[in-house]
């Protein structure tokens, strides 16, 4: 759920705008954005909090 909230921000402003959680190694990020097929998608590994800094 948290990744789905971050996805539009990542797509518009880039992954560097996400301060927390760290996206490197996150299976959902690797699958959706980097288009890789990571292992671990069945594990809930993204916290229910997020922080992004984006300018308009």
PQR file with spaces between the fields and no chain letter, atoms N, CA, C, O and H, PARSE charges and radii, in Angstrom:
ATOM       1  N    UNK     1       0.823   -1.190    0.000 -0.4000 1.5000
ATOM       2  CA   UNK     1       0.000    0.000    0.000 -0.0000 2.0000
ATOM       3  C    UNK     1       0.874    1.264    0.000  0.5500 1.7000
ATOM       4  O    UNK     1       0.592    2.224   -0.717 -0.5500 1.4000
ATOM       5  N    UNK     2       1.917    1.248    0.798 -0.4000 1.5000
ATOM       6  CA   UNK     2       2.805    2.412    0.849 -0.0000 2.0000
ATOM       7  C    UNK     2       3.496    2.634   -0.494  0.5500 1.7000
ATOM       8  O    UNK     2       3.648    3.769   -0.945 -0.5500 1.4000
ATOM       9  H    UNK     2       2.147    0.468    1.381  0.4000 1.0000
ATOM      10  N    UNK     3       3.911    1.543   -1.121 -0.4000 1.5000
ATOM      11  CA   UNK     3       4.576    1.697   -2.417 -0.0000 2.0000
ATOM      12  C    UNK     3       3.624    2.270   -3.453  0.5500 1.7000
ATOM      13  O    UNK     3       4.041    3.067   -4.293 -0.5500 1.4000
ATOM      14  H    UNK     3       3.788    0.621   -0.754  0.4000 1.0000
ATOM      15  N    UNK     4       2.364    1.884   -3.414 -0.4000 1.5000
ATOM      16  CA   UNK     4       1.390    2.420   -4.366 -0.0000 2.0000
ATOM      17  C    UNK     4       1.202    3.920   -4.169  0.5500 1.7000
ATOM      18  O    UNK     4       0.938    4.642   -5.131 -0.5500 1.4000
ATOM      19  H    UNK     4       2.025    1.237   -2.732  0.4000 1.0000
ATOM      20  N    UNK     5       1.335    4.392   -2.941 -0.4000 1.5000
ATOM      21  CA   UNK     5       1.252    5.831   -2.678 -0.0000 2.0000
ATOM      22  C    UNK     5       2.500    6.556   -3.187  0.5500 1.7000
ATOM      23  O    UNK     5       2.416    7.699   -3.636 -0.5500 1.4000
ATOM      24  H    UNK     5       1.550    3.806   -2.160  0.4000 1.0000
ATOM      25  N    UNK     6       3.650    5.895   -3.117 -0.4000 1.5000
ATOM      26  CA   UNK     6       4.899    6.507   -3.564 -0.0000 2.0000
ATOM      27  C    UNK     6       5.091    6.442   -5.076  0.5500 1.7000
ATOM      28  O    UNK     6       5.825    7.254   -5.639 -0.5500 1.4000
ATOM      29  H    UNK     6       3.718    4.967   -2.752  0.4000 1.0000
ATOM      30  N    UNK     7       4.458    5.509   -5.722 -0.4000 1.5000
ATOM      31  CA   UNK     7       4.679    5.269   -7.149 -0.0000 2.0000
ATOM      32  C    UNK     7       4.474    6.513   -8.023  0.5500 1.7000
ATOM      33  O    UNK     7       5.335    6.789   -8.859 -0.5500 1.4000
ATOM      34  H    UNK     7       3.863    4.849   -5.265  0.4000 1.0000
ATOM      35  N    UNK     8       3.377    7.285   -7.879 -0.4000 1.5000
ATOM      36  CA   UNK     8       3.229    8.493   -8.713 -0.0000 2.0000
ATOM      37  C    UNK     8       4.310    9.541   -8.450  0.5500 1.7000
ATOM      38  O    UNK     8       4.722   10.248   -9.369 -0.5500 1.4000
ATOM      39  H    UNK     8       2.678    7.061   -7.201  0.4000 1.0000
ATOM      40  N    UNK     9       4.762    9.642   -7.223 -0.4000 1.5000
ATOM      41  CA   UNK     9       5.830   10.587   -6.881 -0.0000 2.0000
ATOM      42  C    UNK     9       7.129   10.157   -7.548  0.5500 1.7000
ATOM      43  O    UNK     9       7.849   10.981   -8.112 -0.5500 1.4000
ATOM      44  H    UNK     9       4.426    9.067   -6.476  0.4000 1.0000
ATOM      45  N    UNK    10       7.420    8.867   -7.482 -0.4000 1.5000
ATOM      46  CA   UNK    10       8.634    8.337   -8.105 -0.0000 2.0000
ATOM      47  C    UNK    10       8.590    8.537   -9.616  0.5500 1.7000
ATOM      48  O    UNK    10       9.591    8.914  -10.224 -0.5500 1.4000
ATOM      49  H    UNK    10       6.834    8.197   -7.024  0.4000 1.0000
ATOM      50  N    UNK    11       7.439    8.286  -10.216 -0.4000 1.5000
ATOM      51  CA   UNK    11       7.321    8.410  -11.670 -0.0000 2.0000
ATOM      52  C    UNK    11       7.449    9.858  -12.138  0.5500 1.7000
ATOM      53  O    UNK    11       8.020   10.116  -13.197 -0.5500 1.4000
ATOM      54  H    UNK    11       6.626    7.979   -9.722  0.4000 1.0000
ATOM      55  N    UNK    12       6.924   10.799  -11.361 -0.4000 1.5000
ATOM      56  CA   UNK    12       6.970   12.205  -11.782 -0.0000 2.0000
ATOM      57  C    UNK    12       8.277   12.899  -11.430  0.5500 1.7000
ATOM      58  O    UNK    12       8.823   13.647  -12.242 -0.5500 1.4000
ATOM      59  H    UNK    12       6.460   10.589  -10.501  0.4000 1.0000
ATOM      60  N    UNK    13       8.783   12.656  -10.221 -0.4000 1.5000
ATOM      61  CA   UNK    13       9.951   13.391   -9.742 -0.0000 2.0000
ATOM      62  C    UNK    13      11.223   12.559   -9.664  0.5500 1.7000
ATOM      63  O    UNK    13      12.310   13.114   -9.499 -0.5500 1.4000
ATOM      64  H    UNK    13       8.340   12.049   -9.561  0.4000 1.0000
ATOM      65  N    UNK    14      11.111   11.246   -9.779 -0.4000 1.5000
ATOM      66  CA   UNK    14      12.274   10.368   -9.704 -0.0000 2.0000
ATOM      67  C    UNK    14      12.433    9.749   -8.328  0.5500 1.7000
ATOM      68  O    UNK    14      11.908   10.271   -7.344 -0.5500 1.4000
ATOM      69  H    UNK    14      10.228   10.796   -9.913  0.4000 1.0000
ATOM      70  N    UNK    15      13.154    8.640   -8.253 -0.4000 1.5000
ATOM      71  CA   UNK    15      13.297    7.921   -6.986 -0.0000 2.0000
ATOM      72  C    UNK    15      14.144    8.654   -5.950  0.5500 1.7000
ATOM      73  O    UNK    15      14.074    8.330   -4.764 -0.5500 1.4000
ATOM      74  H    UNK    15      13.580    8.216   -9.052  0.4000 1.0000
ATOM      75  N    UNK    16      14.939    9.629   -6.370 -0.4000 1.5000
ATOM      76  CA   UNK    16      15.777   10.361   -5.416 -0.0000 2.0000
ATOM      77  C    UNK    16      14.968   11.262   -4.497  0.5500 1.7000
ATOM      78  O    UNK    16      15.492   11.731   -3.487 -0.5500 1.4000
ATOM      79  H    UNK    16      14.996    9.892   -7.333  0.4000 1.0000
ATOM      80  N    UNK    17      13.708   11.516   -4.821 -0.4000 1.5000
ATOM      81  CA   UNK    17      12.874   12.354   -3.960 -0.0000 2.0000
ATOM      82  C    UNK    17      12.403   11.616   -2.715  0.5500 1.7000
ATOM      83  O    UNK    17      12.002   12.245   -1.736 -0.5500 1.4000
ATOM      84  H    UNK    17      13.283   11.135   -5.642  0.4000 1.0000
ATOM      85  N    UNK    18      12.447   10.303   -2.745 -0.4000 1.5000
ATOM      86  CA   UNK    18      11.992    9.509   -1.597 -0.0000 2.0000
ATOM      87  C    UNK    18      13.138    9.409   -0.599  0.5500 1.7000
ATOM      88  O    UNK    18      14.179    8.818   -0.887 -0.5500 1.4000
ATOM      89  H    UNK    18      12.773    9.792   -3.540  0.4000 1.0000
ATOM      90  N    UNK    19      12.932    9.991    0.569 -0.4000 1.5000
ATOM      91  CA   UNK    19      13.934    9.972    1.625 -0.0000 2.0000
ATOM      92  C    UNK    19      13.784    8.709    2.467  0.5500 1.7000
ATOM      93  O    UNK    19      14.777    8.074    2.820 -0.5500 1.4000
ATOM      94  H    UNK    19      12.086   10.471    0.803  0.4000 1.0000
ATOM      95  N    UNK    20      12.565    8.351    2.784 -0.4000 1.5000
ATOM      96  CA   UNK    20      12.274    7.176    3.604 -0.0000 2.0000
ATOM      97  C    UNK    20      11.028    6.509    3.077  0.5500 1.7000
ATOM      98  O    UNK    20      10.041    7.210    2.850 -0.5500 1.4000
ATOM      99  H    UNK    20      11.758    8.867    2.497  0.4000 1.0000
ATOM     100  N    UNK    21      10.998    5.255    2.873 -0.4000 1.5000
ATOM     101  CA   UNK    21      12.017    4.234    3.095 -0.0000 2.0000
ATOM     102  C    UNK    21      13.044    4.225    1.975  0.5500 1.7000
ATOM     103  O    UNK    21      12.776    4.685    0.865 -0.5500 1.4000
ATOM     104  H    UNK    21      11.799    4.686    3.057  0.4000 1.0000
ATOM     105  N    UNK    22      14.200    3.706    2.275 -0.4000 1.5000
ATOM     106  CA   UNK    22      15.260    3.585    1.274 -0.0000 2.0000
ATOM     107  C    UNK    22      14.806    2.592    0.214  0.5500 1.7000
ATOM     108  O    UNK    22      14.427    1.469    0.548 -0.5500 1.4000
ATOM     109  H    UNK    22      14.417    3.333    3.177  0.4000 1.0000
ATOM     110  N    UNK    23      14.835    2.979   -1.051 -0.4000 1.5000
ATOM     111  CA   UNK    23      14.264    2.148   -2.111 -0.0000 2.0000
ATOM     112  C    UNK    23      15.220    1.095   -2.654  0.5500 1.7000
ATOM     113  O    UNK    23      14.776    0.128   -3.272 -0.5500 1.4000
ATOM     114  H    UNK    23      15.142    3.891   -1.323  0.4000 1.0000
ATOM     115  N    UNK    24      16.502    1.256   -2.440 -0.4000 1.5000
ATOM     116  CA   UNK    24      17.442    0.263   -2.954 -0.0000 2.0000
ATOM     117  C    UNK    24      17.198   -1.077   -2.262  0.5500 1.7000
ATOM     118  O    UNK    24      17.171   -1.165   -1.034 -0.5500 1.4000
ATOM     119  H    UNK    24      16.863    2.042   -1.937  0.4000 1.0000
ATOM     120  N    UNK    25      17.023   -2.098   -3.064 -0.4000 1.5000
ATOM     121  CA   UNK    25      16.779   -3.431   -2.530 -0.0000 2.0000
ATOM     122  C    UNK    25      15.323   -3.725   -2.235  0.5500 1.7000
ATOM     123  O    UNK    25      15.000   -4.830   -1.799 -0.5500 1.4000
ATOM     124  H    UNK    25      17.045   -2.027   -4.061  0.4000 1.0000
ATOM     125  N    UNK    26      14.435   -2.768   -2.460 -0.4000 1.5000
ATOM     126  CA   UNK    26      13.007   -2.998   -2.244 -0.0000 2.0000
ATOM     127  C    UNK    26      12.439   -3.748   -3.451  0.5500 1.7000
ATOM     128  O    UNK    26      12.497   -3.237   -4.569 -0.5500 1.4000
ATOM     129  H    UNK    26      14.698   -1.870   -2.814  0.4000 1.0000
ATOM     130  N    UNK    27      11.895   -4.944   -3.246 -0.4000 1.5000
ATOM     131  CA   UNK    27      11.397   -5.747   -4.368 -0.0000 2.0000
ATOM     132  C    UNK    27      10.330   -5.049   -5.208  0.5500 1.7000
ATOM     133  O    UNK    27      10.343   -5.179   -6.432 -0.5500 1.4000
ATOM     134  H    UNK    27      11.849   -5.359   -2.338  0.4000 1.0000
ATOM     135  N    UNK    28       9.412   -4.319   -4.592 -0.4000 1.5000
ATOM     136  CA   UNK    28       8.367   -3.636   -5.362 -0.0000 2.0000
ATOM     137  C    UNK    28       8.973   -2.566   -6.267  0.5500 1.7000
ATOM     138  O    UNK    28       8.575   -2.435   -7.425 -0.5500 1.4000
ATOM     139  H    UNK    28       9.401   -4.213   -3.598  0.4000 1.0000
ATOM     140  N    UNK    29       9.927   -1.808   -5.751 -0.4000 1.5000
ATOM     141  CA   UNK    29      10.594   -0.776   -6.546 -0.0000 2.0000
ATOM     142  C    UNK    29      11.349   -1.400   -7.713  0.5500 1.7000
ATOM     143  O    UNK    29      11.258   -0.921   -8.844 -0.5500 1.4000
ATOM     144  H    UNK    29      10.250   -1.914   -4.810  0.4000 1.0000
ATOM     145  N    UNK    30      12.090   -2.465   -7.440 -0.4000 1.5000
ATOM     146  CA   UNK    30      12.860   -3.117   -8.495 -0.0000 2.0000
ATOM     147  C    UNK    30      11.957   -3.686   -9.582  0.5500 1.7000
ATOM     148  O    UNK    30      12.302   -3.634  -10.763 -0.5500 1.4000
ATOM     149  H    UNK    30      12.164   -2.854   -6.522  0.4000 1.0000
ATOM     150  N    UNK    31      10.815   -4.224   -9.200 -0.4000 1.5000
ATOM     151  CA   UNK    31       9.912   -4.808  -10.189 -0.0000 2.0000
ATOM     152  C    UNK    31       9.211   -3.731  -11.012  0.5500 1.7000
ATOM     153  O    UNK    31       9.191   -3.811  -12.240 -0.5500 1.4000
ATOM     154  H    UNK    31      10.535   -4.266   -8.241  0.4000 1.0000
ATOM     155  N    UNK    32       8.642   -2.733  -10.359 -0.4000 1.5000
ATOM     156  CA   UNK    32       7.818   -1.738  -11.045 -0.0000 2.0000
ATOM     157  C    UNK    32       8.631   -0.689  -11.801  0.5500 1.7000
ATOM     158  O    UNK    32       8.302   -0.359  -12.940 -0.5500 1.4000
ATOM     159  H    UNK    32       8.658   -2.667   -9.362  0.4000 1.0000
ATOM     160  N    UNK    33       9.666   -0.174  -11.195 -0.4000 1.5000
ATOM     161  CA   UNK    33      10.399    0.939  -11.780 -0.0000 2.0000
ATOM     162  C    UNK    33      11.600    0.458  -12.594  0.5500 1.7000
ATOM     163  O    UNK    33      11.808    0.911  -13.720 -0.5500 1.4000
ATOM     164  H    UNK    33       9.933   -0.442  -10.269  0.4000 1.0000
ATOM     165  N    UNK    34      12.380   -0.443  -12.038 -0.4000 1.5000
ATOM     166  CA   UNK    34      13.571   -0.921  -12.729 -0.0000 2.0000
ATOM     167  C    UNK    34      13.265   -2.081  -13.666  0.5500 1.7000
ATOM     168  O    UNK    34      14.128   -2.501  -14.437 -0.5500 1.4000
ATOM     169  H    UNK    34      12.212   -0.811  -11.123  0.4000 1.0000
ATOM     170  N    UNK    35      12.051   -2.597  -13.604 -0.4000 1.5000
ATOM     171  CA   UNK    35      11.577   -3.696  -14.440 -0.0000 2.0000
ATOM     172  C    UNK    35      12.448   -4.935  -14.309  0.5500 1.7000
ATOM     173  O    UNK    35      12.726   -5.617  -15.295 -0.5500 1.4000
ATOM     174  H    UNK    35      11.350   -2.256  -12.978  0.4000 1.0000
ATOM     175  N    UNK    36      12.874   -5.220  -13.094 -0.4000 1.5000
ATOM     176  CA   UNK    36      13.596   -6.446  -12.803 -0.0000 2.0000
ATOM     177  C    UNK    36      12.629   -7.416  -12.158  0.5500 1.7000
ATOM     178  O    UNK    36      11.513   -7.035  -11.804 -0.5500 1.4000
ATOM     179  H    UNK    36      12.648   -4.666  -12.293  0.4000 1.0000
ATOM     180  N    UNK    37      13.032   -8.640  -12.001 -0.4000 1.5000
ATOM     181  CA   UNK    37      12.188   -9.659  -11.383 -0.0000 2.0000
ATOM     182  C    UNK    37      12.831  -10.113  -10.075  0.5500 1.7000
ATOM     183  O    UNK    37      13.456  -11.173  -10.031 -0.5500 1.4000
ATOM     184  H    UNK    37      13.938   -8.950  -12.288  0.4000 1.0000
ATOM     185  N    UNK    38      12.685   -9.330   -9.015 -0.4000 1.5000
ATOM     186  CA   UNK    38      13.342   -9.673   -7.756 -0.0000 2.0000
ATOM     187  C    UNK    38      12.595  -10.754   -6.986  0.5500 1.7000
ATOM     188  O    UNK    38      11.407  -11.002   -7.191 -0.5500 1.4000
ATOM     189  H    UNK    38      12.177   -8.469   -9.050  0.4000 1.0000
ATOM     190  N    UNK    39      13.336  -11.375   -6.104 -0.4000 1.5000
ATOM     191  CA   UNK    39      12.722  -12.320   -5.173 -0.0000 2.0000
ATOM     192  C    UNK    39      12.274  -11.522   -3.954  0.5500 1.7000
ATOM     193  O    UNK    39      12.779  -10.426   -3.712 -0.5500 1.4000
ATOM     194  H    UNK    39      14.301  -11.174   -5.938  0.4000 1.0000
ATOM     195  N    UNK    40      11.350  -12.051   -3.203 -0.4000 1.5000
ATOM     196  CA   UNK    40      10.925  -11.395   -1.974 -0.0000 2.0000
ATOM     197  C    UNK    40       9.656  -10.580   -2.093  0.5500 1.7000
ATOM     198  O    UNK    40       9.326   -9.835   -1.170 -0.5500 1.4000
ATOM     199  H    UNK    40      10.940  -12.942   -3.400  0.4000 1.0000
ATOM     200  N    UNK    41       8.925  -10.694   -3.202 -0.4000 1.5000
ATOM     201  CA   UNK    41       7.693   -9.915   -3.332 -0.0000 2.0000
ATOM     202  C    UNK    41       6.606  -10.374   -2.371  0.5500 1.7000
ATOM     203  O    UNK    41       5.666   -9.629   -2.092 -0.5500 1.4000
ATOM     204  H    UNK    41       9.192  -11.299   -3.951  0.4000 1.0000
ATOM     205  N    UNK    42       6.728  -11.581   -1.869 -0.4000 1.5000
ATOM     206  CA   UNK    42       5.707  -12.072   -0.952 -0.0000 2.0000
ATOM     207  C    UNK    42       5.930  -11.596    0.483  0.5500 1.7000
ATOM     208  O    UNK    42       5.125  -11.889    1.367 -0.5500 1.4000
ATOM     209  H    UNK    42       7.491  -12.186   -2.095  0.4000 1.0000
ATOM     210  N    UNK    43       7.005  -10.876    0.711 -0.4000 1.5000
ATOM     211  CA   UNK    43       7.323  -10.386    2.048 -0.0000 2.0000
ATOM     212  C    UNK    43       6.929   -8.911    2.151  0.5500 1.7000
ATOM     213  O    UNK    43       7.298   -8.104    1.297 -0.5500 1.4000
ATOM     214  H    UNK    43       7.659  -10.638   -0.008  0.4000 1.0000
ATOM     215  N    UNK    44       6.186   -8.570    3.189 -0.4000 1.5000
ATOM     216  CA   UNK    44       5.841   -7.163    3.436 -0.0000 2.0000
ATOM     217  C    UNK    44       7.073   -6.476    4.014  0.5500 1.7000
ATOM     218  O    UNK    44       7.391   -6.657    5.190 -0.5500 1.4000
ATOM     219  H    UNK    44       5.887   -9.226    3.882  0.4000 1.0000
ATOM     220  N    UNK    45       7.763   -5.696    3.201 -0.4000 1.5000
ATOM     221  CA   UNK    45       9.031   -5.132    3.652 -0.0000 2.0000
ATOM     222  C    UNK    45       9.107   -3.612    3.569  0.5500 1.7000
ATOM     223  O    UNK    45      10.164   -3.038    3.829 -0.5500 1.4000
ATOM     224  H    UNK    45       7.505   -5.549    2.246  0.4000 1.0000
ATOM     225  N    UNK    46       8.015   -2.955    3.214 -0.4000 1.5000
ATOM     226  CA   UNK    46       7.999   -1.491    3.188 -0.0000 2.0000
ATOM     227  C    UNK    46       7.162   -1.005    4.369  0.5500 1.7000
ATOM     228  O    UNK    46       6.019   -1.432    4.530 -0.5500 1.4000
ATOM     229  H    UNK    46       7.157   -3.422    3.003  0.4000 1.0000
ATOM     230  N    UNK    47       7.717   -0.121    5.196 -0.4000 1.5000
ATOM     231  CA   UNK    47       6.954    0.366    6.348 -0.0000 2.0000
ATOM     232  C    UNK    47       5.750    1.203    5.928  0.5500 1.7000
ATOM     233  O    UNK    47       5.644    1.616    4.773 -0.5500 1.4000
ATOM     234  H    UNK    47       8.646    0.225    5.066  0.4000 1.0000
ATOM     235  N    UNK    48       4.858    1.447    6.858 -0.4000 1.5000
ATOM     236  CA   UNK    48       3.640    2.211    6.587 -0.0000 2.0000
ATOM     237  C    UNK    48       3.855    3.715    6.671  0.5500 1.7000
ATOM     238  O    UNK    48       2.889    4.470    6.779 -0.5500 1.4000
ATOM     239  H    UNK    48       4.944    1.112    7.796  0.4000 1.0000
ATOM     240  N    UNK    49       5.092    4.155    6.624 -0.4000 1.5000
ATOM     241  CA   UNK    49       5.418    5.580    6.650 -0.0000 2.0000
ATOM     242  C    UNK    49       6.292    5.890    5.448  0.5500 1.7000
ATOM     243  O    UNK    49       7.028    5.029    4.966 -0.5500 1.4000
ATOM     244  H    UNK    49       5.876    3.542    6.537  0.4000 1.0000
ATOM     245  N    UNK    50       6.209    7.117    4.970 -0.4000 1.5000
ATOM     246  CA   UNK    50       7.056    7.532    3.856 -0.0000 2.0000
ATOM     247  C    UNK    50       7.349    9.019    3.973  0.5500 1.7000
ATOM     248  O    UNK    50       6.554    9.783    4.520 -0.5500 1.4000
ATOM     249  H    UNK    50       5.611    7.816    5.362  0.4000 1.0000
ATOM     250  N    UNK    51       8.503    9.419    3.450 -0.4000 1.5000
ATOM     251  CA   UNK    51       8.889   10.821    3.407 -0.0000 2.0000
ATOM     252  C    UNK    51       9.502   11.090    2.043  0.5500 1.7000
ATOM     253  O    UNK    51      10.466   10.435    1.647 -0.5500 1.4000
ATOM     254  H    UNK    51       9.150    8.798    3.005  0.4000 1.0000
ATOM     255  N    UNK    52       8.946   12.047    1.332 -0.4000 1.5000
ATOM     256  CA   UNK    52       9.470   12.432    0.021 -0.0000 2.0000
ATOM     257  C    UNK    52       9.568   13.945   -0.040  0.5500 1.7000
ATOM     258  O    UNK    52       8.708   14.656    0.479 -0.5500 1.4000
ATOM     259  H    UNK    52       8.163   12.579    1.653  0.4000 1.0000
ATOM     260  N    UNK    53      10.620   14.427   -0.676 -0.4000 1.5000
ATOM     261  CA   UNK    53      10.797   15.860   -0.884 -0.0000 2.0000
ATOM     262  C    UNK    53      10.766   16.097   -2.384  0.5500 1.7000
ATOM     263  O    UNK    53      11.650   15.641   -3.110 -0.5500 1.4000
ATOM     264  H    UNK    53      11.318   13.848   -1.098  0.4000 1.0000
ATOM     265  N    UNK    54       9.749   16.810   -2.848 -0.4000 1.5000
ATOM     266  CA   UNK    54       9.593   17.060   -4.281 -0.0000 2.0000
ATOM     267  C    UNK    54       9.222   18.519   -4.498  0.5500 1.7000
ATOM     268  O    UNK    54       8.395   19.075   -3.775 -0.5500 1.4000
ATOM     269  H    UNK    54       9.031   17.180   -2.258  0.4000 1.0000
ATOM     270  N    UNK    55       9.830   19.121   -5.480 -0.4000 1.5000
ATOM     271  CA   UNK    55       9.516   20.503   -5.818 -0.0000 2.0000
ATOM     272  C    UNK    55       8.683   20.564   -7.082  0.5500 1.7000
ATOM     273  O    UNK    55       8.767   19.675   -7.930 -0.5500 1.4000
ATOM     274  H    UNK    55      10.501   18.669   -6.067  0.4000 1.0000
ATOM     275  N    UNK    56       7.896   21.587   -7.211 -0.4000 1.5000
ATOM     276  CA   UNK    56       7.042   21.718   -8.399 -0.0000 2.0000
ATOM     277  C    UNK    56       7.667   22.586   -9.434  0.5500 1.7000
ATOM     278  O    UNK    56       7.081   22.800  -10.495 -0.5500 1.4000
ATOM     279  H    UNK    56       7.828   22.309   -6.522  0.4000 1.0000
